[in-house]
Coordinates of C-alpha atoms in Angstrom, one line a residue:
Chain A
M3 CA 113.7 90.2 84.4
N4 CA 113.5 87.5 87.1
V5 CA 111.9 87.5 90.5
L6 CA 115.1 88.6 92.3
E7 CA 115.5 91.7 90.1
L8 CA 111.8 92.6 90.4
T9 CA 112.1 92.3 94.2
A10 CA 115.2 94.5 94.3
I11 CA 113.6 97.2 92.1
L12 CA 110.4 97.2 94.1
G13 CA 112.2 97.2 97.4
T14 CA 114.3 100.1 96.5
G15 CA 111.4 102.1 95.1
A16 CA 109.3 101.4 98.2
C17 CA 112.1 102.3 100.5
A18 CA 112.4 105.7 98.8
A19 CA 108.6 106.1 98.9
G20 CA 108.5 105.3 102.6
F21 CA 111.5 107.6 103.4
V22 CA 110.1 110.7 101.5
G23 CA 106.6 109.9 102.7
A24 CA 107.6 110.0 106.3
L25 CA 109.3 113.3 105.8
T26 CA 106.5 115.1 103.8
G27 CA 103.3 113.4 104.8
L28 CA 102.6 112.4 101.2
G29 CA 102.1 108.6 101.4
G30 CA 103.5 105.6 99.7
G31 CA 100.5 104.3 97.7
V32 CA 100.6 107.2 95.2
V33 CA 104.2 106.2 94.2
I34 CA 103.7 102.4 94.3
V35 CA 100.8 102.3 91.8
P36 CA 102.6 104.2 89.0
L37 CA 105.9 102.4 89.7
L38 CA 104.1 99.0 89.2
T39 CA 101.8 99.9 86.3
L40 CA 103.9 102.4 84.3
G41 CA 107.3 101.3 85.3
L42 CA 107.0 97.5 85.5
G43 CA 103.9 96.8 83.4
V44 CA 102.0 95.2 86.2
D45 CA 98.2 95.0 85.8
I46 CA 96.5 97.8 87.8
R47 CA 94.5 95.4 89.9
Y48 CA 97.6 93.8 91.3
A49 CA 99.1 97.3 91.7
V50 CA 96.2 98.6 93.7
G51 CA 96.2 95.5 95.9
T52 CA 99.9 95.9 96.6
A53 CA 99.6 99.6 97.3
L54 CA 96.8 99.0 99.8
V55 CA 99.0 96.7 101.8
S56 CA 101.8 99.2 101.8
V57 CA 99.5 101.9 103.0
I58 CA 98.6 99.8 106.1
A59 CA 102.3 99.3 106.8
T60 CA 103.1 103.0 106.6
S61 CA 100.1 104.0 108.7
S62 CA 100.6 101.5 111.5
G63 CA 104.3 102.0 111.6
A64 CA 104.2 105.8 111.8
A65 CA 101.0 106.0 113.9
A66 CA 102.7 103.9 116.6
A67 CA 105.2 106.7 117.2
Y68 CA 102.8 109.7 116.7
V69 CA 100.0 108.3 118.9
K70 CA 102.4 107.7 121.8
E71 CA 103.7 111.2 121.6
G72 CA 100.1 112.5 122.0
Y73 CA 99.6 114.3 118.7
S74 CA 96.8 112.1 117.2
N75 CA 93.3 112.6 118.6
L76 CA 91.9 109.1 119.0
R77 CA 88.3 110.2 119.4
L78 CA 88.4 112.3 116.3
G79 CA 90.1 109.4 114.5
I80 CA 87.6 106.8 115.4
F81 CA 84.6 109.1 114.9
F82 CA 85.6 109.9 111.3
E83 CA 86.5 106.2 110.7
V84 CA 82.8 105.6 110.5
A85 CA 82.8 107.8 107.3
T86 CA 86.1 106.5 105.8
T87 CA 85.3 102.8 106.3
L88 CA 81.9 103.1 104.8
G89 CA 83.4 105.0 101.8
A90 CA 86.2 102.4 101.4
L91 CA 83.7 99.6 101.4
G92 CA 81.8 101.3 98.5
G93 CA 85.0 102.2 96.7
A94 CA 86.2 98.6 96.8
F95 CA 82.9 97.3 95.4
V96 CA 83.1 99.8 92.5
A97 CA 86.8 98.8 91.8
A98 CA 85.6 95.3 91.0
W99 CA 83.5 96.3 88.0
A100 CA 85.0 99.6 86.9
P101 CA 87.2 99.4 83.7
T102 CA 90.9 99.6 84.6
N103 CA 91.5 102.7 82.4
A104 CA 88.8 104.6 84.3
I105 CA 90.5 103.7 87.5
A106 CA 93.8 105.0 86.1
I107 CA 92.2 108.3 85.1
V108 CA 90.5 108.8 88.5
F109 CA 93.9 107.9 90.1
G110 CA 95.7 110.6 88.1
I111 CA 93.1 113.2 89.0
A112 CA 93.2 112.2 92.7
L113 CA 96.9 112.5 92.6
L114 CA 96.9 115.9 91.1
S115 CA 94.4 117.3 93.6
S116 CA 96.3 115.8 96.5
A117 CA 99.5 117.4 95.3
A118 CA 97.7 120.7 95.0
F119 CA 96.2 120.4 98.5
S120 CA 99.5 119.5 100.1
W121 CA 101.3 122.3 98.5
Q122 CA 98.9 125.1 99.7
R123 CA 99.9 127.0 102.7
H124 CA 97.7 126.0 105.6
P125 CA 95.7 128.7 107.5
A126 CA 96.5 129.5 111.1
A127 CA 94.5 127.3 113.5
V128 CA 91.9 129.1 115.5
R129 CA 93.2 129.5 119.0
D130 CA 90.7 131.1 121.4
A131 CA 87.4 131.1 119.6
P132 CA 84.5 129.5 121.6
P133 CA 84.3 125.8 120.8
D134 CA 81.6 124.4 118.5
P135 CA 78.8 123.0 120.7
L136 CA 78.7 119.8 118.5
A137 CA 82.5 119.3 119.1
V138 CA 81.9 119.5 122.9
R139 CA 79.0 117.1 122.8
L140 CA 81.0 114.6 120.8
K141 CA 84.0 115.1 123.0
L142 CA 86.2 115.9 120.1
T143 CA 88.2 118.8 121.7
G144 CA 91.7 118.0 122.7
T145 CA 95.2 119.1 123.5
F146 CA 98.6 118.4 121.9
P147 CA 102.2 119.0 123.0
E148 CA 103.8 122.3 121.8
D149 CA 106.9 124.2 123.0
G150 CA 107.2 122.0 126.1
G151 CA 103.6 122.6 127.2
T152 CA 100.2 121.6 125.8
R153 CA 97.8 123.6 123.6
G154 CA 94.1 123.1 123.3
Y155 CA 92.0 123.0 120.2
A156 CA 88.4 122.5 119.1
P157 CA 87.2 121.3 115.7
R158 CA 84.6 123.2 113.7
K159 CA 82.2 122.3 110.8
I160 CA 82.1 118.6 111.7
P161 CA 79.3 117.6 109.3
A162 CA 81.2 119.0 106.3
A163 CA 84.4 117.3 107.4
F164 CA 82.5 114.0 107.8
G165 CA 81.3 114.2 104.2
L166 CA 84.9 114.8 103.0
M167 CA 86.1 111.9 105.0
G168 CA 83.5 109.7 103.2
V169 CA 85.0 110.9 99.8
A170 CA 88.5 110.1 101.1
G171 CA 87.3 106.6 102.0
V172 CA 85.8 106.0 98.5
L173 CA 89.1 107.0 96.9
S174 CA 91.0 104.8 99.2
G175 CA 88.9 101.7 98.5
L176 CA 88.9 102.4 94.8
L177 CA 92.6 103.2 94.3
G178 CA 94.4 101.4 97.1
I179 CA 95.8 104.7 98.4
G180 CA 95.6 106.2 101.9
S181 CA 94.1 109.5 100.6
G182 CA 95.9 111.2 103.5
A183 CA 95.9 114.5 101.6
F184 CA 92.0 114.5 101.6
K185 CA 91.8 113.6 105.2
V186 CA 94.3 116.3 106.1
L187 CA 92.3 118.8 104.0
A188 CA 89.1 117.9 106.0
M189 CA 90.9 118.5 109.4
D190 CA 93.3 121.2 108.6
R191 CA 91.1 123.4 106.3
V192 CA 87.6 122.6 107.2
M193 CA 87.8 121.9 110.9
R194 CA 90.8 124.3 111.4
L195 CA 92.8 121.9 113.5
P196 CA 96.5 122.4 114.2
Y197 CA 98.6 121.0 111.3
K198 CA 100.4 118.4 113.4
V199 CA 97.1 117.1 114.8
S200 CA 95.7 116.8 111.3
T201 CA 98.5 114.9 109.7
T202 CA 99.1 112.5 112.6
T203 CA 95.4 111.8 113.1
S204 CA 95.0 111.3 109.4
N205 CA 97.9 108.8 109.5
F206 CA 96.2 107.0 112.4
M207 CA 93.0 106.6 110.4
I208 CA 94.5 105.5 107.1
G209 CA 95.2 101.9 108.4
V210 CA 91.6 101.2 109.4
T211 CA 90.3 102.8 106.2
A212 CA 92.6 100.5 104.2
A213 CA 91.7 97.5 106.3
A214 CA 88.0 98.0 105.4
S215 CA 88.7 97.2 101.7
A216 CA 91.7 94.9 102.3
G217 CA 89.4 91.9 102.9
I218 CA 87.7 92.4 99.6
Y219 CA 91.0 92.9 97.7
V220 CA 92.5 89.7 99.2
S221 CA 89.4 87.6 98.5
R222 CA 89.3 88.8 94.9
G223 CA 92.9 87.7 94.5
Y224 CA 94.4 91.3 94.0
V225 CA 97.0 90.9 96.8
D226 CA 100.1 89.0 95.5
P227 CA 102.6 87.9 98.1
G228 CA 105.5 88.2 95.7
L229 CA 104.7 91.9 94.9
A230 CA 103.6 92.8 98.5
M231 CA 106.8 91.4 100.2
P232 CA 109.4 93.9 98.8
V233 CA 106.9 96.7 99.0
V234 CA 106.0 96.2 102.7
L235 CA 109.6 95.6 103.8
G236 CA 110.9 98.6 101.7
V237 CA 108.2 101.0 103.0
L238 CA 108.8 100.0 106.6
A239 CA 112.6 100.4 106.3
G240 CA 112.2 103.7 104.5
A241 CA 109.7 105.2 106.9
A242 CA 111.8 104.2 109.9
L243 CA 114.8 105.9 108.3
G244 CA 112.6 109.0 107.5
T245 CA 111.3 109.4 111.0
R246 CA 115.0 109.4 112.3
V247 CA 116.3 112.1 110.0
L248 CA 113.2 114.2 110.2
A249 CA 114.9 116.7 112.5
T250 CA 117.8 117.5 110.2
A251 CA 116.3 117.0 106.7
R252 CA 115.5 119.9 104.5
A253 CA 111.8 119.0 104.1
G254 CA 111.0 122.0 101.9
A255 CA 113.3 120.9 99.0
L256 CA 112.3 117.2 99.3
R257 CA 108.6 118.2 99.3
L258 CA 109.1 120.2 96.1
F259 CA 110.8 117.3 94.4
F260 CA 108.2 114.8 95.6
T261 CA 105.3 117.0 94.4
A262 CA 107.0 117.4 91.0
V263 CA 107.3 113.6 90.7
I264 CA 103.7 113.1 91.7
V265 CA 102.4 115.6 89.2
L266 CA 104.4 113.9 86.4
L267 CA 103.1 110.5 87.4
A268 CA 99.6 111.7 87.6
L269 CA 99.6 113.2 84.1
E270 CA 101.2 110.0 82.8
M271 CA 98.4 107.9 84.4
V272 CA 95.7 110.1 82.9
V273 CA 97.3 109.9 79.4
Q274 CA 97.7 106.1 79.6
G275 CA 94.2 105.8 80.9
V276 CA 92.7 107.9 78.1
K277 CA 94.7 105.9 75.5
G278 CA 93.3 102.7 77.2
A279 CA 96.9 101.4 77.6
V280 CA 96.8 100.7 81.4
Chain B
M130 CA 89.5 112.3 134.2
V131 CA 89.0 112.2 130.5
E132 CA 92.5 113.5 129.6
A133 CA 94.5 111.0 131.6
A134 CA 92.3 108.2 130.3
D135 CA 93.0 109.4 126.7
R136 CA 96.7 109.5 127.3
R137 CA 96.7 106.0 128.7
R138 CA 94.7 104.8 125.7
S139 CA 97.1 106.5 123.3
R140 CA 100.1 104.6 124.8
A141 CA 98.2 101.3 124.7
V142 CA 97.3 101.9 121.0
G143 CA 100.9 102.8 120.2
R144 CA 102.3 99.7 121.7
L145 CA 99.7 97.5 119.9
L146 CA 100.5 99.0 116.5
Q147 CA 104.2 98.7 117.1
A148 CA 103.8 95.0 118.0
G149 CA 101.6 94.3 115.0
V150 CA 104.0 95.9 112.5
T151 CA 107.0 94.1 114.1
L152 CA 105.3 90.7 114.0
A153 CA 104.0 91.2 110.4
G154 CA 107.5 92.3 109.3
G155 CA 109.1 89.3 111.0
V156 CA 106.8 86.8 109.3
V157 CA 107.3 88.5 105.9
V158 CA 111.1 88.3 106.3
A159 CA 110.7 84.6 107.3
G160 CA 108.8 83.9 104.2
A161 CA 110.9 86.1 101.9
I162 CA 114.1 84.0 102.3
P163 CA 112.6 80.6 101.2
Y164 CA 110.5 82.4 98.5
L165 CA 113.5 84.0 96.9
V166 CA 115.6 80.8 97.1
V167 CA 112.9 78.8 95.4
H168 CA 111.4 81.3 93.0
G169 CA 114.2 83.9 92.6
F170 CA 115.2 83.0 89.0
E171 CA 111.6 82.5 87.7
R172 CA 110.2 85.1 85.3
P173 CA 107.4 87.0 87.1
D174 CA 104.3 87.5 85.0
Y175 CA 102.0 90.2 86.3
A176 CA 101.0 91.9 83.0
V177 CA 97.8 89.9 82.7
F178 CA 95.5 89.7 85.7
R179 CA 94.7 86.2 86.7
G180 CA 94.2 86.7 90.4
E181 CA 95.7 84.7 93.2
P182 CA 95.0 81.0 93.6
R183 CA 92.0 80.2 95.7
M184 CA 94.2 79.1 98.6
L185 CA 95.8 82.6 99.0
R186 CA 92.4 84.4 99.0
S187 CA 90.9 83.4 102.4
V188 CA 92.2 83.4 106.0
T189 CA 91.7 79.6 106.4
G190 CA 93.4 78.9 103.1
I191 CA 96.4 81.2 103.8
V192 CA 96.9 79.7 107.3
A193 CA 96.7 76.1 105.9
D194 CA 99.2 77.0 103.1
A195 CA 101.6 78.7 105.5
L196 CA 101.5 75.7 107.9
S197 CA 102.3 73.4 104.9
G198 CA 105.5 75.4 104.5
D199 CA 104.8 77.1 101.2
S200 CA 106.8 80.3 101.2
R201 CA 104.0 82.3 99.3
G202 CA 101.6 81.2 102.1
I203 CA 104.0 82.4 104.8
L204 CA 104.4 85.8 103.0
Q205 CA 100.6 86.1 102.7
L206 CA 100.2 85.2 106.4
G207 CA 102.5 88.1 107.3
I208 CA 100.3 90.4 105.2
L209 CA 97.2 89.1 107.0
I210 CA 98.8 90.0 110.3
L211 CA 99.5 93.5 108.9
I212 CA 95.8 93.8 107.9
A213 CA 94.7 92.6 111.3
T214 CA 96.8 95.2 113.1
P215 CA 94.5 98.2 112.6
V216 CA 91.4 96.0 113.1
S217 CA 92.7 94.8 116.5
R218 CA 93.4 98.5 117.4
V219 CA 89.6 99.1 117.0
V220 CA 88.9 96.2 119.2
L221 CA 91.3 97.5 121.8
L222 CA 89.6 101.0 121.7
L223 CA 86.1 99.4 122.1
A224 CA 87.2 97.4 125.2
D225 CA 88.9 100.5 126.6
F226 CA 85.9 102.9 126.1
W227 CA 83.7 100.1 127.6
R228 CA 85.8 100.0 130.7
D229 CA 85.4 103.8 131.1
R230 CA 81.6 103.5 130.5
D231 CA 82.0 106.0 127.7
T232 CA 78.7 105.1 126.0
L233 CA 79.0 107.5 123.1
Y234 CA 82.3 106.1 122.0
V235 CA 81.4 102.5 122.7
A236 CA 78.6 103.1 120.2
V237 CA 80.9 104.9 117.6
T238 CA 83.6 102.2 117.9
T239 CA 81.0 99.4 117.6
V240 CA 79.8 100.9 114.3
V241 CA 83.3 101.0 112.9
L242 CA 83.9 97.4 114.0
G243 CA 80.6 96.4 112.4
I244 CA 81.6 97.9 109.1
L245 CA 85.0 96.2 109.2
A246 CA 83.3 92.9 110.1
Y247 CA 80.7 93.2 107.3
S248 CA 83.6 93.8 104.9
L249 CA 85.7 90.9 106.1
L250 CA 82.8 88.4 106.5
G251 CA 80.8 89.5 103.5
S252 CA 83.7 89.2 101.1
G253 CA 84.3 85.5 101.9
F254 CA 87.7 86.5 103.2
L255 CA 87.4 84.6 106.5

């Protein structure tokens, strides 16, 4: 295989990952790492560096649209970025000395749990309960567009969510993923925010979380321009396409297919990690 | 009025992210063409981790390499712009909260920026 063929394969795979990712909210990194390691035999450190870059591309590209439309809560995002960036910093340091097969096993487990979280039905957001005093003090209440008007919401259980965000940050720094599923879990389940606010605010935070470990990855030589180029361009093209067809696509069927792919990849990563083959 | 200020902030952040992604994508495309012309028929070898050459590991090295016309340097420069996009978004928010005298969020944003700076400076990346 030469560089042209590798670029074509990676570009196509990344485009598919960006497309389905934009439709389902399950991100690109979880597909990029197995594609590189299991599919193309790339060392996991190069794979993680490449995935981290693709995650920043997805997040910034999609957040640009969501933020303008008024779904993402900027204060909530920046507040929890304290936890996610600290976690990411720790995760990136651990990644430097952890054995690669251990990283593969943790990756598989994180993948399985994120598939499980994303598949669960989300509970109804609390509408008219009195807001948590801490949320008011931190100015974390907000509104978002719905049915032509706006609807208010107030987050609950902020300390617990803050802790979960720290865990999401560690996984992001360790594995080069966005860990969007964990961030959505913290907002959707723990704080009981509306689903659209959770997913779009998570998307908004992913870029900064990834940037916190990106410097460490680049300086350790994990980020290869030849691998990152097709992945970045593919993910950007796929995500742009995905946001266009969002209205007409049958997201349910796609999501089922994507979850199945992720579960298979996760199991394969764990098996390869245990065998010490990654 | 907090709500109106937050809406204005959202639009500014959206424009900044869009600009960053567009610029980064453009630079990556500009580097991809010469990269594929020169290296397209080489055999890639990523099975064994050796790490990038020193030049492609720091901001100053990457900028120097890109200016010398090396296609891998230009690609890496595009990736640097991509990494800088969310960081510049934090700077924008800090300036904006400062303008509104929103002390609590000036403090929160400063902490996030401090963590990012520690990571970028401490790793020898700059």
